[in-house]
Amino acid sequence: MTPKDQLLKDLKIGCGKPRPVKAPTGSQLHCKGWYQEAALRMLCNNLDPDNGENPDELIVYGGLGKAARNWDCFDAIIKTLLDLENNETLLVQSGKPVGVLTTHTAAPRVLIANANIVPHWANWGTFHELDKKGLIMYGQMTAGSWIYIGTQGILQGTYETFAALGQKHFKSDLTGKIVVTAGLGGMGGAQPLSVTMANGVAICIEIDPSRIARRLEKRYLDVEADDLDAAIAMARKAAADRKPLSIGLCANVGDILPAMIQKGFIPDVITDQTSAHDELNGYFPAGLSFKDALTLRKSDPDTYKDMALNAMADHVRAILEMKDKGAIAFDYGNNLRAQAMKKGVDNAMDYPGFVPAYIRDLFCKGEGPFRWAALSGDPKDIKVTDDALMQLFPKKTKMINWLKMAQEKIEHMGLPSRICWLGYGEREKAGKLFNDLVRTGKVKAPIVIGRDHLDCGSVASPFRETEAMKDGSDAVADWALLNCMTNVASGATWVSFHDGGGVGIGYALHAGQVTVADGTDEAEIRVTTVLRNDPGTGIIRHADAGYQTAIDVANEKGVKLPMINMHGERP
C-alpha cells in the first residue's frame, strides 16, 4: 500500500462521518510536495482531539470557528491536496474546495476565503440563513486558515497584554494583583497561564466543566475552587503571599460578577474572553444552568439570543461598576461592549480595548505573533528552534525569558509548536534560520511558519485591532485586503481572508498567511519575502495613520513611504 493510500485509510477519507483526526508526522511525503503536505497536516492538526474544541462538529474554537464546512468537504480537501500538482492552486470557499487552477510553482498552493458577505448583508442573521443552506462557514481567525496551534497560539499575546498592563498601571508585573475574567475556551484558556506567567493571581469563571478539566489537565490552570467564597479566599491569600496562582470557578460570569460586588470584592483587573461575539453559540445567559442553556439554544434560539444579549448588558454594567470602584478594566476583543450597546449600555466603550491600551505601540514596530509548528511531530525539533532563536537574538531578553517559560510550562496540543512575538526584520531572519535548520538536517522535517490574523497590518476591526486609530481610520478595510494581496504576491504557501474573527460577522475583515520552510533555495526566497512584507504592511498602515514610532521604524528599516517622502518628512 502506498503512503497516500495508507493515509486515506487512516483518515477514513470518504466515509463523510465524524471521527478522530490526527495529523500525519515524520519525514515521508504523502502529497506531491511539502507545501501541499503542510496544508494537509495543519488542517488535520486543527481537528486533533487534543487541539480542537469540538472536532466532531469540525469546530476548532471560538463558538463556530470551523476548519472545514462539513465532513464531505474535509474529505474532498484531503483528497485534492494529495493529488495537487506543484504548479496548481486549490480554491477553498468557506471550508469547501471549489476548484483547482493551474498557476505556477511560486504561487500559493491554497487560497481560502471564509464567511465574507457583501457589507450591506454582513450580519449574523444573514450568516445563519446561509449556514442553514450549507453555503458558508465561520472560519474565526486560525480555525478556517489551518494554523491553529492550541491555546498556546494566543498565549503569548495574552501574556504581552498582561505584562504591558502591569508596567503601565503598577510600574511592575502583576505580583500581588488579582485578575478576574471569564471564558476558558480555545482563546480564553490562555488567560490563567498568562496571568501567572506575569506573576499575578487569576480567578477564571467558566460555565462548562469540561473546559475547566481540560485546562487543568494541560496545566494552563492551577486549581479549581468549589464556590465563589473559596475562590476569593484562595485569590486573596495568594496575592498576600505574592505567589502566582490561577483558579477556575465553574459558574456563569453573569451571576458571579454581581455577587462579587455585593460581597465587596473588587479585583485589581477585570476583563473577559468569553465568545461574546456570537450571542447564540458563544455565550451563556445568566440564571440558567449549563444543561438548560444548551437545551434552550436548540429549542428557541431567538429567545436564547435575546437573553444572552441582556446578560451581556448586565455583564458590562458590572465591569463598569468594578471600574468605578477602582478596578482596571479592559476589553479583550470579543465584542462584548458592542453587544451590550445593543441593549442600551450607551457607555459600554468607557473602558478601552486591549490593542489601543497595551499593544498598539508594538504594532507600530511591526511586532506580532510569529508561530511555527514541527511537521515531524517531534517535540525535540521545537527545542532546536527555541534554542536557535535565543542564539539568533541574544539581546531580546523578553523573548528569551518567554521561550524558557514556554519550554517549562506549555504542553503541546497536536503537532509540537511554538509562538513568540517578533518585529519587522526579525521575522525574516527567523524564517531563514528555520529553513537552514531544515536544510542542514538539524530538524527532522519542514517547519510551518504562520501567525494569528491578529497582527499589525492584517486586520480591520474597529472594536479590536484598529480601535481608536490616530487618524480615525478604524473601519477602513483596504489595509487587510492589501495585506492579503501582498502575501499572495510574496509567495506564501497558503493565504486566507475572513470576515468576523473574534468579534463577529460584520465587525472585522482580516487576512492570514502560512509559509513553509522545507530547506530549499525556493523556500528561503518565499519565507524571507513573506516574513519581510507581511509585517511591512503593518509599518505602512500605522505610519500612514500618523504614528511617529512607525514612521521612525520605516525610516530606520528602509520601508518606503511615498506620501511621507513627498512632504519631505523623511529623507
Coordinates of C-alpha atoms in Angstrom, one line a residue:
M1 CA 0.0 0.0 0.0
T2 CA 1.4 3.4 -1.0
P3 CA 1.8 6.2 1.7
K4 CA -1.1 8.0 0.1
D5 CA -3.4 5.0 0.2
Q6 CA -2.4 4.3 3.8
L7 CA -3.2 7.9 4.8
L8 CA -6.6 7.8 3.1
K9 CA -7.3 4.6 5.1
D10 CA -6.0 6.1 8.4
L11 CA -8.1 9.2 8.0
K12 CA -11.1 7.2 6.8
I13 CA -11.5 9.5 3.8
G14 CA -14.8 9.1 2.0
C15 CA -16.9 8.0 5.0
G16 CA -18.3 11.5 5.4
K17 CA -18.7 11.0 9.1
P18 CA -17.2 12.4 12.3
R19 CA -14.1 10.6 13.5
P20 CA -10.9 11.4 15.4
V21 CA -8.3 13.1 13.1
K22 CA -4.6 13.2 13.8
A23 CA -2.0 14.9 11.6
P24 CA 0.5 12.6 9.9
T25 CA 4.0 13.1 11.1
G26 CA 7.5 12.2 10.1
S27 CA 9.6 13.0 7.0
Q28 CA 7.7 10.9 4.5
L29 CA 5.6 12.7 1.9
H30 CA 2.0 11.7 1.1
C31 CA 1.4 14.6 -1.3
K32 CA 3.4 15.7 -4.4
G33 CA 5.3 18.4 -2.4
W34 CA 5.9 19.7 1.1
Y35 CA 3.6 22.8 0.6
Q36 CA 0.6 20.6 -0.1
E37 CA 1.7 18.2 2.7
A38 CA 2.0 21.1 5.2
A39 CA -1.5 22.3 4.4
L40 CA -2.9 18.8 4.8
R41 CA -1.1 18.2 8.1
M42 CA -2.1 21.6 9.6
L43 CA -5.8 21.1 8.5
C44 CA -5.7 17.7 10.3
N45 CA -3.9 19.3 13.3
N46 CA -6.7 21.8 13.7
L47 CA -9.1 18.9 14.3
D48 CA -6.9 16.8 16.6
P49 CA -8.9 16.0 19.7
D50 CA -6.1 17.3 21.8
N51 CA -6.4 20.6 19.9
G52 CA -9.8 21.4 18.6
E53 CA -12.6 22.3 20.9
N54 CA -15.4 20.3 19.3
P55 CA -13.8 18.3 16.4
D56 CA -16.7 16.1 15.8
E57 CA -18.6 19.2 14.5
L58 CA -15.4 20.4 12.8
I59 CA -15.3 23.3 15.3
V60 CA -11.8 24.4 16.4
Y61 CA -12.5 27.3 18.7
G62 CA -14.4 30.5 19.2
G63 CA -18.1 29.4 19.1
L64 CA -18.5 28.3 15.5
G65 CA -14.9 28.6 14.2
K66 CA -14.5 25.6 11.9
A67 CA -11.7 24.1 9.8
A68 CA -14.0 22.7 7.1
R69 CA -17.7 23.2 6.2
N70 CA -18.7 19.6 6.7
W71 CA -17.1 16.1 6.7
D72 CA -17.6 15.6 3.0
C73 CA -15.8 18.9 2.4
F74 CA -13.0 17.8 4.7
D75 CA -12.6 14.5 2.8
A76 CA -12.6 16.4 -0.5
I77 CA -9.9 18.8 0.7
I78 CA -7.7 16.0 1.8
K79 CA -8.1 14.1 -1.5
T80 CA -7.4 17.2 -3.5
L81 CA -4.3 18.1 -1.6
L82 CA -3.0 14.6 -2.1
D83 CA -3.3 15.0 -5.8
L84 CA -2.4 18.7 -6.1
E85 CA 0.5 19.4 -8.5
N86 CA 3.3 21.8 -7.7
N87 CA 2.0 24.3 -10.2
E88 CA -1.6 24.3 -9.1
T89 CA -3.6 26.2 -6.6
L90 CA -6.7 24.9 -4.7
L91 CA -9.5 27.4 -4.0
V92 CA -11.5 26.9 -0.8
Q93 CA -14.7 28.9 -0.3
S94 CA -15.9 28.9 3.3
G95 CA -14.5 25.4 4.0
K96 CA -15.5 23.9 0.7
P97 CA -12.9 23.0 -2.0
V98 CA -14.4 24.5 -5.2
G99 CA -11.7 24.4 -7.8
V100 CA -8.1 23.8 -8.8
L101 CA -6.4 26.2 -11.1
T102 CA -3.1 25.9 -13.0
T103 CA -0.9 28.7 -11.7
H104 CA 2.9 28.4 -11.2
T105 CA 5.3 27.0 -8.8
A106 CA 5.9 30.2 -6.9
A107 CA 2.1 30.8 -6.3
P108 CA 0.3 29.8 -3.1
R109 CA -0.9 26.2 -3.1
V110 CA -4.1 27.1 -1.4
L111 CA -6.3 30.3 -1.4
I112 CA -9.0 30.4 1.3
A113 CA -12.0 32.8 1.8
N114 CA -14.3 32.4 4.8
A115 CA -17.6 34.0 5.7
N116 CA -17.1 37.1 3.5
I117 CA -20.6 38.6 2.9
V118 CA -21.3 41.8 1.0
P119 CA -21.2 44.6 3.6
H120 CA -24.9 45.6 3.4
W121 CA -25.8 42.0 4.4
A122 CA -22.9 41.2 6.7
N123 CA -24.6 40.3 9.9
W124 CA -25.3 37.1 11.9
G125 CA -28.8 36.8 10.6
T126 CA -27.7 36.6 7.0
F127 CA -24.8 34.3 8.0
H128 CA -27.1 31.9 9.8
E129 CA -29.5 31.8 6.8
L130 CA -26.6 30.9 4.5
D131 CA -25.2 28.4 7.0
K132 CA -28.5 26.6 7.2
K133 CA -28.4 26.3 3.4
G134 CA -24.9 24.9 3.6
L135 CA -23.4 27.8 1.7
I136 CA -21.0 29.3 4.2
M137 CA -18.7 28.6 7.2
Y138 CA -17.4 30.7 10.0
G139 CA -13.6 30.5 10.0
Q140 CA -12.8 32.5 13.1
M141 CA -9.1 33.5 12.6
T142 CA -6.9 30.4 12.6
A143 CA -9.6 27.8 12.5
G144 CA -10.5 28.2 8.9
S145 CA -7.0 29.1 7.9
W146 CA -5.4 25.9 9.2
I147 CA -2.8 27.4 11.6
Y148 CA -4.4 26.8 15.0
I149 CA -1.8 25.5 17.5
G150 CA -4.0 25.1 20.5
T151 CA -4.4 27.6 23.4
Q152 CA -0.6 28.4 23.1
G153 CA -1.5 30.3 19.9
I154 CA -3.0 33.2 21.9
L155 CA -0.9 32.6 25.0
Q156 CA 2.0 35.0 24.3
G157 CA -0.3 37.7 23.0
T158 CA -2.3 37.5 26.2
Y159 CA 0.9 37.4 28.3
E160 CA 2.2 40.5 26.4
T161 CA -1.1 42.3 27.2
F162 CA -1.0 41.5 30.9
A163 CA 2.8 42.3 31.1
A164 CA 2.1 45.7 29.5
L165 CA -0.8 46.3 31.8
G166 CA 1.4 45.7 34.8
Q167 CA 4.0 48.1 33.6
K168 CA 1.5 50.8 32.7
H169 CA -0.6 50.7 35.8
F170 CA 1.6 49.2 38.5
K171 CA 5.1 50.0 37.3
S172 CA 5.9 46.3 37.6
D173 CA 4.4 42.9 36.8
L174 CA 1.2 41.6 38.4
T175 CA 2.8 40.4 41.6
G176 CA 0.2 40.6 44.4
K177 CA -2.5 41.6 41.9
I178 CA -5.8 39.8 41.3
V179 CA -7.3 39.5 37.8
V180 CA -10.9 38.4 37.3
T181 CA -12.0 37.1 33.9
A182 CA -14.3 34.6 32.2
G183 CA -14.0 32.0 29.4
L184 CA -11.7 29.1 29.2
G185 CA -12.2 28.0 25.6
G186 CA -9.7 27.9 22.9
M187 CA -8.8 31.5 23.3
G188 CA -9.8 32.3 26.8
G189 CA -8.0 29.2 28.1
A190 CA -4.7 31.1 27.7
Q191 CA -5.7 33.7 30.4
P192 CA -4.8 31.8 33.6
L193 CA -1.3 30.8 32.5
S194 CA -0.7 34.2 31.0
V195 CA -1.6 35.9 34.3
T196 CA 0.6 33.5 36.4
M197 CA 3.5 34.0 33.9
A198 CA 3.2 37.7 34.7
N199 CA 3.3 36.7 38.4
G200 CA -0.4 37.5 39.1
V201 CA -3.4 35.8 40.5
A202 CA -6.4 34.9 38.3
I203 CA -10.0 33.9 39.0
C204 CA -11.3 32.4 35.8
I205 CA -15.0 31.9 35.5
E206 CA -16.2 29.2 33.1
I207 CA -19.7 27.6 32.9
D208 CA -18.6 24.4 31.0
P209 CA -16.9 22.0 33.5
S210 CA -15.2 20.1 30.7
R211 CA -13.2 23.2 29.8
I212 CA -12.0 23.7 33.3
A213 CA -11.0 20.0 33.4
R214 CA -9.1 20.4 30.1
R215 CA -7.2 23.5 31.3
L216 CA -6.3 21.7 34.5
E217 CA -5.1 18.6 32.5
K218 CA -2.9 20.8 30.2
R219 CA -1.5 22.8 33.1
Y220 CA -2.9 26.1 31.9
L221 CA -5.0 26.3 35.1
D222 CA -3.6 25.6 38.6
V223 CA -6.6 24.7 40.7
E224 CA -10.4 24.7 40.8
A225 CA -12.5 26.3 43.6
D226 CA -15.7 24.8 44.9
D227 CA -17.5 28.1 45.1
L228 CA -17.1 31.9 44.9
D229 CA -16.1 32.3 48.6
A230 CA -13.4 29.7 48.2
A231 CA -12.1 31.3 45.0
I232 CA -12.0 34.8 46.7
A233 CA -10.2 33.4 49.8
M234 CA -7.7 31.5 47.7
A235 CA -7.0 34.5 45.5
R236 CA -6.6 36.9 48.4
K237 CA -4.2 34.5 50.2
A238 CA -2.0 34.0 47.0
A239 CA -1.9 37.8 46.4
A240 CA -0.9 38.5 50.0
D241 CA 1.8 35.8 49.7
R242 CA 2.8 37.4 46.4
K243 CA 2.6 34.0 44.7
P244 CA 1.2 33.4 41.2
L245 CA -2.0 31.3 41.1
S246 CA -4.8 30.6 38.7
I247 CA -8.2 29.5 40.0
G248 CA -11.0 28.0 37.9
L249 CA -14.6 28.6 39.1
C250 CA -17.4 26.7 37.4
A251 CA -20.2 29.2 37.2
N252 CA -21.8 31.8 34.9
V253 CA -20.0 35.1 34.9
G254 CA -23.3 36.9 34.7
D255 CA -24.2 35.5 38.2
I256 CA -20.7 35.9 39.7
L257 CA -19.7 39.5 39.0
P258 CA -22.8 41.0 40.8
A259 CA -22.1 38.6 43.7
M260 CA -18.5 39.8 43.9
I261 CA -19.7 43.4 44.0
Q262 CA -22.2 42.5 46.7
K263 CA -19.5 40.9 48.8
G264 CA -17.3 43.9 48.4
F265 CA -14.7 42.1 46.4
I266 CA -13.2 44.3 43.7
P267 CA -10.3 42.8 41.8
D268 CA -7.3 44.8 40.6
V269 CA -8.1 43.9 37.0
I270 CA -11.4 42.9 35.3
T271 CA -11.7 41.6 31.7
D272 CA -13.4 38.9 29.8
Q273 CA -12.8 36.4 27.0
T274 CA -16.0 34.5 26.5
S275 CA -17.1 34.1 22.9
A276 CA -19.5 37.0 23.3
H277 CA -19.2 37.9 19.6
D278 CA -21.7 35.1 18.9
E279 CA -24.7 35.5 21.1
L280 CA -26.2 32.2 20.1
N281 CA -23.3 29.8 20.1
G282 CA -20.7 31.5 22.2
Y283 CA -22.3 33.0 25.3
F284 CA -24.5 31.6 28.1
P285 CA -27.4 33.7 29.6
A286 CA -27.3 34.3 33.3
G287 CA -29.7 32.4 35.5
L288 CA -29.6 29.2 33.5
S289 CA -27.7 26.0 34.2
F290 CA -25.2 24.8 31.6
K291 CA -27.6 22.0 30.6
D292 CA -30.7 24.2 30.5
A293 CA -28.9 26.8 28.4
L294 CA -27.9 24.2 25.8
T295 CA -31.5 22.9 25.6
L296 CA -32.9 26.4 25.1
R297 CA -30.2 27.2 22.5
K298 CA -31.7 24.5 20.3
S299 CA -35.4 24.7 21.2
D300 CA -35.8 28.5 21.0
P301 CA -32.8 30.3 19.5
D302 CA -34.5 33.7 19.3
T303 CA -35.3 33.7 23.0
Y304 CA -31.8 32.5 23.8
K305 CA -30.2 35.3 21.8
D306 CA -32.3 37.9 23.4
M307 CA -31.5 36.5 26.9
A308 CA -27.8 36.3 26.0
L309 CA -27.7 40.0 24.9
N310 CA -29.5 41.1 28.0
A311 CA -26.9 39.1 30.1
M312 CA -24.1 40.8 28.2
A313 CA -25.5 44.2 29.0
D314 CA -25.6 43.3 32.7
H315 CA -22.1 41.8 32.4
V316 CA -20.7 45.1 31.0
R317 CA -22.6 47.1 33.7
A318 CA -20.9 45.0 36.3
I319 CA -17.5 45.6 34.7
L320 CA -18.2 49.3 34.6
E321 CA -19.2 49.3 38.3
M322 CA -16.0 47.4 39.2
K323 CA -14.1 50.0 37.2
D324 CA -15.8 52.8 39.1
K325 CA -14.8 51.1 42.3
G326 CA -11.1 51.0 41.3
A327 CA -10.5 48.0 39.1
I328 CA -8.5 48.3 35.9
A329 CA -11.0 47.3 33.1
F330 CA -10.2 46.4 29.5
D331 CA -11.9 44.6 26.7
Y332 CA -10.1 41.6 25.3
G333 CA -11.6 41.8 21.8
N334 CA -14.6 39.6 21.9
N335 CA -17.1 42.4 21.0
L336 CA -18.7 42.3 24.5
R337 CA -19.0 46.1 24.6
A338 CA -20.7 46.4 21.2
Q339 CA -23.1 43.6 22.1
A340 CA -24.1 45.4 25.3
M341 CA -24.7 48.6 23.4
K342 CA -27.5 46.8 21.5
K343 CA -29.3 46.6 24.9
G344 CA -28.9 50.2 25.9
V345 CA -25.5 50.3 27.6
D346 CA -24.5 53.5 25.9
N347 CA -21.4 54.0 27.9
A348 CA -20.0 50.5 27.2
M349 CA -17.0 52.0 25.5
D350 CA -15.9 53.8 28.7
Y351 CA -13.3 51.1 29.2
P352 CA -10.7 50.5 26.4
G353 CA -9.9 47.6 24.2
F354 CA -6.6 45.8 24.8
V355 CA -5.0 47.0 21.5
P356 CA -5.1 50.7 22.0
A357 CA -4.5 50.3 25.7
Y358 CA -1.5 48.0 25.6
I359 CA -0.5 46.6 22.2
R360 CA -0.5 49.4 19.6
D361 CA 3.0 50.6 20.2
L362 CA 4.2 47.0 19.4
F363 CA 2.2 47.0 16.2
C364 CA 3.9 50.3 15.2
K365 CA 7.2 48.4 15.3
G366 CA 5.9 45.6 13.2
E367 CA 5.7 43.3 16.3
G368 CA 3.3 40.5 16.2
P369 CA 2.5 36.8 16.7
F370 CA 5.1 34.7 14.9
R371 CA 4.1 31.0 15.3
W372 CA 5.5 27.8 13.9
A373 CA 4.9 24.0 14.0
A374 CA 7.2 21.0 13.5
L375 CA 5.8 18.8 10.8
S376 CA 8.0 15.9 12.1
G377 CA 5.7 15.7 15.1
D378 CA 8.9 15.5 17.3
P379 CA 8.9 18.0 20.3
K380 CA 12.8 17.9 20.1
D381 CA 12.5 19.9 16.8
I382 CA 10.7 22.7 18.7
K383 CA 13.5 22.7 21.3
V384 CA 16.0 23.1 18.5
T385 CA 14.2 26.1 17.1
D386 CA 13.8 27.6 20.5
D387 CA 17.5 27.4 21.2
A388 CA 18.4 28.6 17.7
L389 CA 16.2 31.7 18.1
M390 CA 17.7 32.5 21.5
Q391 CA 21.1 32.4 19.8
L392 CA 20.0 34.5 16.9
F393 CA 18.5 37.3 19.1
P394 CA 20.7 37.3 22.3
K395 CA 19.6 40.8 23.2
K396 CA 15.9 40.1 23.1
T397 CA 15.7 39.2 26.8
K398 CA 11.9 39.4 26.9
M399 CA 11.7 36.8 24.1
I400 CA 14.3 34.6 25.7
N401 CA 12.5 34.7 29.0
W402 CA 9.3 33.8 27.2
L403 CA 10.8 30.9 25.4
K404 CA 12.3 29.5 28.6
M405 CA 9.0 29.7 30.3
A406 CA 7.2 28.2 27.4
Q407 CA 9.6 25.2 27.4
E408 CA 8.9 24.6 31.1
K409 CA 5.1 25.4 31.3
I410 CA 3.5 24.7 28.0
E411 CA 2.3 21.2 26.9
H412 CA 2.0 20.7 23.2
M413 CA -1.5 20.2 21.8
G414 CA -1.4 18.3 18.5
L415 CA 1.7 18.9 16.4
P416 CA 4.6 20.4 18.5
S417 CA 4.5 24.1 18.1
R418 CA 5.7 27.5 19.5
I419 CA 4.9 31.1 19.3
C420 CA 6.8 34.3 20.1
W421 CA 6.3 37.9 19.1
L422 CA 8.9 39.2 16.6
G423 CA 9.2 42.6 14.9
Y424 CA 9.9 43.8 11.4
G425 CA 13.2 42.5 10.1
E426 CA 13.3 39.8 12.9
R427 CA 10.7 37.6 11.3
E428 CA 12.5 37.2 8.0
K429 CA 15.7 36.4 9.9
A430 CA 13.9 33.7 11.9
G431 CA 12.4 32.3 8.7
K432 CA 15.8 32.0 7.1
L433 CA 17.1 30.4 10.3
F434 CA 14.4 27.8 10.3
N435 CA 14.9 27.0 6.6
D436 CA 18.6 26.5 7.3
L437 CA 17.7 24.1 10.2
V438 CA 15.7 22.0 7.8
R439 CA 18.4 22.2 5.1
T440 CA 21.1 21.0 7.4
G441 CA 19.0 18.2 9.0
K442 CA 19.1 19.8 12.5
V443 CA 15.3 19.3 12.5
K444 CA 13.7 16.2 11.1
A445 CA 11.1 17.6 8.7
P446 CA 10.0 21.0 7.3
I447 CA 8.6 23.7 9.6
V448 CA 5.4 25.6 9.1
I449 CA 5.5 29.3 9.8
G450 CA 2.4 31.4 10.3
R451 CA 0.6 33.7 12.6
D452 CA -2.7 34.7 14.1
H453 CA -4.7 37.1 11.9
L454 CA -4.4 39.4 14.9
D455 CA -1.3 41.2 13.7
C456 CA 0.0 44.7 12.9
G457 CA -1.2 45.0 9.3
S458 CA -3.7 42.3 8.6
V459 CA -6.9 43.3 10.3
A460 CA -9.6 46.0 10.1
S461 CA -11.6 45.6 13.3
P462 CA -12.9 48.9 14.9
F463 CA -13.7 47.2 18.2
R464 CA -10.4 45.4 18.5
E465 CA -7.1 45.7 16.4
T466 CA -8.0 49.1 14.8
E467 CA -9.9 50.6 17.7
A468 CA -9.2 54.3 18.2
M469 CA -6.7 54.7 15.4
K470 CA -5.0 58.1 15.5
D471 CA -6.3 59.3 12.1
G472 CA -9.9 57.8 12.6
S473 CA -9.3 55.1 10.0
D474 CA -10.7 52.3 12.3
A475 CA -13.2 50.9 9.8
V476 CA -11.1 51.2 6.6
A477 CA -10.7 47.6 5.4
D478 CA -8.4 48.4 2.5
W479 CA -5.4 47.6 4.7
A480 CA -6.5 44.0 5.4
L481 CA -7.0 43.4 1.6
L482 CA -3.6 44.9 0.8
N483 CA -2.0 42.6 3.3
C484 CA -3.8 39.6 1.8
M485 CA -2.7 40.5 -1.7
T486 CA 0.9 41.3 -0.5
N487 CA 1.2 37.8 0.9
V488 CA -0.1 36.2 -2.3
A489 CA 2.4 38.3 -4.3
S490 CA 5.2 37.4 -1.9
G491 CA 4.8 33.7 -2.3
A492 CA 3.1 32.5 0.9
T493 CA 2.2 28.8 0.8
W494 CA -1.4 29.4 1.6
V495 CA -3.3 32.7 2.2
S496 CA -6.7 33.4 3.7
F497 CA -9.2 36.2 4.0
H498 CA -12.1 36.2 6.5
D499 CA -15.0 38.2 8.0
G500 CA -15.7 38.1 11.7
G501 CA -12.8 36.8 13.7
G502 CA -13.2 37.2 17.4
V503 CA -15.8 40.0 17.1
G504 CA -18.4 38.5 14.8
I505 CA -19.8 38.9 11.3
G506 CA -19.7 42.4 10.0
Y507 CA -17.3 43.7 12.6
A508 CA -13.9 42.7 11.2
L509 CA -12.1 41.7 8.0
H510 CA -8.7 40.0 8.3
A511 CA -6.1 38.2 6.4
G512 CA -3.7 35.3 7.2
Q513 CA -0.7 33.7 5.7
V514 CA 1.2 30.5 6.3
T515 CA 4.6 29.7 4.7
V516 CA 6.7 26.5 4.7
A517 CA 10.4 26.2 5.3
D518 CA 11.4 23.0 3.6
G519 CA 15.2 23.7 3.3
T520 CA 15.2 24.5 -0.4
D521 CA 16.5 27.7 -2.0
E522 CA 13.0 28.4 -3.2
A523 CA 11.7 28.2 0.3
E524 CA 14.3 30.6 1.5
I525 CA 13.1 33.2 -1.0
R526 CA 9.5 32.6 -0.1
V527 CA 9.9 32.8 3.7
T528 CA 12.2 35.8 3.7
T529 CA 10.0 37.7 1.3
V530 CA 6.7 36.9 3.0
L531 CA 8.1 37.5 6.5
R532 CA 9.5 40.8 5.4
N533 CA 6.5 42.1 3.6
D534 CA 3.7 40.8 5.8
P535 CA 4.7 42.9 8.9
G536 CA 5.9 45.6 6.4
T537 CA 2.2 46.3 5.7
G538 CA 1.7 46.9 9.4
I539 CA 4.5 49.5 9.4
I540 CA 3.0 51.2 6.4
R541 CA -0.5 51.1 7.9
H542 CA 0.5 52.7 11.2
A543 CA 2.9 55.2 9.6
D544 CA 0.0 56.3 7.3
A545 CA -2.2 56.8 10.3
G546 CA 0.4 59.2 11.8
Y547 CA 2.1 57.1 14.4
Q548 CA 5.6 58.5 14.8
T549 CA 7.0 55.2 16.0
A550 CA 6.0 53.5 12.8
I551 CA 7.5 56.4 10.7
D552 CA 10.7 56.1 12.6
V553 CA 10.9 52.3 12.2
A554 CA 10.1 52.7 8.4
N555 CA 13.0 55.3 8.2
E556 CA 15.4 53.1 10.1
K557 CA 14.5 49.8 8.2
G558 CA 14.1 51.2 4.7
V559 CA 10.3 50.8 4.3
K560 CA 9.4 53.2 1.5
L561 CA 6.5 55.6 2.3
P562 CA 5.8 57.7 -0.8
M563 CA 3.5 60.3 0.7
I564 CA 5.8 61.0 3.6
N565 CA 8.7 61.2 1.2
M566 CA 6.7 63.7 -0.9
H567 CA 6.1 66.0 2.0
G568 CA 9.8 65.8 3.0
E569 CA 9.2 64.3 6.4
R570 CA 12.0 61.8 5.9
P571 CA 15.0 61.7 3.6

